[in-house]
Amino acid sequence: MEKKIKVTLVRSPFSCDKKQQAVVYALGLHKIRQVKEHTANPCIMGMIAKVSHLVKVEEV
């Protein structure tokens, strides 16, 4: 069983470049303080690393 993580959008991606905005939307985050649960696989962790200044990550 893989680890689960909660990803919370804490800052707006509006002032970021288009690629970072696309990563935030691909994570399923559209509004500030919105929370999504994902499995901690290398793909998701790479996406989180790209937008680490916009999101908060917690283990479930």
Backbone as JSON, one array per atom type, in Angstrom:
{
  "sequence": "MEKKIKVTLVRSPFSCDKKQQAVVYALGLHKIRQVKEHTANPCIMGMIAKVSHLVKVEEV",
  "N": [[0.84, -1.18, 0.0], [0.6, 2.16, -0.89], [1.82, 5.35, 0.33], [-0.39, 7.93, 1.39], [-1.01, 11.34, 0.64], [-1.94, 14.67, 1.58], [-2.64, 17.48, -0.29], [-2.59, 20.92, -0.19], [-3.69, 23.96, -1.51], [-2.12, 26.95, -0.98], [-1.27, 29.42, -1.88], [-1.98, 31.66, -4.56], [-1.78, 30.66, -7.97], [-1.75, 32.59, -9.88], [0.17, 34.61, -10.49], [2.26, 33.16, -11.41], [4.2, 31.34, -13.94], [2.81, 29.85, -16.96], [3.23, 27.07, -17.08], [3.55, 26.29, -14.4], [1.04, 26.98, -13.43], [-0.47, 25.14, -14.85], [0.41, 22.76, -13.69], [-0.57, 23.02, -11.08], [-3.34, 22.96, -11.6], [-3.48, 20.4, -12.7], [-2.99, 18.89, -10.48], [-5.42, 19.02, -9.36], [-6.26, 21.25, -8.01], [-8.02, 24.17, -7.55], [-9.04, 26.31, -6.12], [-8.01, 28.52, -3.47], [-6.99, 27.12, -0.38], [-8.15, 24.72, -0.98], [-8.26, 21.19, -0.77], [-6.7, 18.21, -1.79], [-6.41, 14.68, -2.05], [-3.77, 12.49, -2.68], [-1.88, 9.67, -3.95], [1.44, 8.98, -2.93], [3.38, 8.9, -5.28], [6.21, 8.83, -7.6], [5.62, 10.56, -9.77], [3.59, 12.36, -8.86], [4.99, 13.48, -6.71], [7.03, 14.81, -8.05], [5.55, 16.75, -9.4], [4.63, 18.21, -7.22], [7.05, 19.19, -6.27], [7.66, 21.06, -8.23], [5.86, 23.11, -7.75], [6.18, 23.85, -5.1], [6.26, 26.16, -3.62], [3.72, 27.06, -3.63], [2.0, 25.25, -2.49], [0.95, 23.2, 0.33], [2.0, 20.27, 1.96], [0.9, 17.33, 3.5], [1.17, 14.27, 5.33], [-1.12, 11.53, 5.31]],
  "CA": [[0.0, 0.0, 0.0], [1.39, 3.38, -1.0], [1.47, 6.43, 1.25], [-1.32, 8.97, 0.93], [-0.66, 12.7, 1.05], [-2.93, 15.73, 1.35], [-2.03, 18.66, -0.9], [-3.45, 22.09, 0.01], [-3.26, 25.16, -2.22], [-2.05, 28.04, -0.01], [-1.04, 30.67, -2.59], [-2.57, 31.69, -5.89], [-0.83, 30.48, -9.07], [-2.04, 33.61, -10.89], [1.37, 35.36, -10.87], [3.29, 32.21, -11.87], [4.15, 31.09, -15.37], [1.72, 28.98, -17.4], [3.53, 25.68, -16.76], [3.25, 26.07, -12.99], [-0.41, 27.01, -13.31], [-0.97, 23.87, -15.37], [0.71, 21.73, -12.7], [-1.53, 23.19, -9.99], [-4.64, 22.47, -12.06], [-3.36, 18.96, -12.88], [-3.12, 18.3, -9.14], [-6.83, 19.11, -9.0], [-6.45, 22.39, -7.11], [-8.55, 25.31, -8.28], [-9.3, 27.42, -5.21], [-7.12, 28.57, -2.32], [-7.39, 26.27, 0.75], [-8.74, 23.47, -1.45], [-7.41, 20.05, -0.39], [-6.87, 16.99, -2.57], [-5.63, 13.56, -1.55], [-3.1, 11.75, -3.74], [-0.88, 8.7, -3.52], [2.78, 9.59, -3.02], [4.24, 8.24, -6.27], [7.22, 9.78, -8.12], [5.01, 11.56, -10.66], [2.94, 13.37, -8.03], [6.01, 14.17, -5.92], [7.71, 15.72, -8.97], [4.65, 17.87, -9.63], [4.63, 19.01, -6.0], [8.34, 19.88, -6.2], [7.62, 22.2, -9.15], [5.03, 24.19, -7.22], [6.29, 23.72, -3.65], [6.04, 27.47, -3.01], [2.29, 27.36, -3.69], [1.2, 24.21, -1.83], [1.38, 22.61, 1.59], [1.84, 18.83, 1.85], [0.83, 16.61, 4.77], [0.9, 12.83, 5.22], [-2.4, 11.12, 5.88]],
  "C": [[0.88, 1.25, 0.0], [0.91, 4.42, 0.0], [0.5, 7.39, 0.58], [-0.84, 10.31, 1.45], [-1.83, 13.63, 0.76], [-2.18, 16.94, 0.83], [-3.03, 19.8, -0.79], [-2.86, 23.27, -0.75], [-3.29, 26.33, -1.23], [-1.77, 29.39, -0.66], [-1.6, 30.55, -4.0], [-1.5, 31.48, -6.96], [-0.97, 31.56, -10.14], [-0.78, 34.32, -11.38], [2.49, 34.46, -11.38], [3.19, 32.03, -13.38], [3.11, 30.0, -15.7], [1.97, 27.51, -17.06], [3.21, 25.36, -15.3], [1.75, 26.11, -12.74], [-1.01, 25.69, -13.78], [-0.72, 22.74, -14.39], [-0.28, 21.81, -11.54], [-2.89, 22.64, -10.39], [-4.61, 20.96, -12.28], [-3.42, 18.23, -11.55], [-4.56, 18.36, -8.64], [-7.15, 20.26, -8.08], [-6.88, 23.61, -7.91], [-8.78, 26.53, -7.41], [-8.31, 27.36, -4.05], [-7.79, 27.85, -1.15], [-8.15, 25.03, 0.31], [-7.75, 22.34, -1.18], [-7.75, 18.87, -1.3], [-5.97, 15.92, -1.97], [-5.08, 12.77, -2.72], [-2.24, 10.66, -3.14], [0.5, 9.3, -3.79], [3.66, 8.79, -3.98], [5.2, 9.27, -6.87], [6.65, 10.87, -9.02], [4.39, 12.69, -9.85], [3.97, 14.16, -7.24], [6.81, 15.14, -6.79], [6.86, 16.95, -9.27], [4.64, 18.8, -8.42], [5.94, 19.79, -5.87], [8.36, 21.11, -7.1], [6.86, 23.39, -8.58], [5.05, 24.19, -5.69], [6.05, 25.05, -2.93], [4.56, 27.85, -2.98], [1.44, 26.41, -2.86], [1.8, 23.81, -0.49], [1.07, 21.13, 1.52], [1.86, 18.22, 3.24], [0.61, 15.12, 4.47], [-0.41, 12.52, 5.87], [-2.16, 9.92, 6.78]]
}
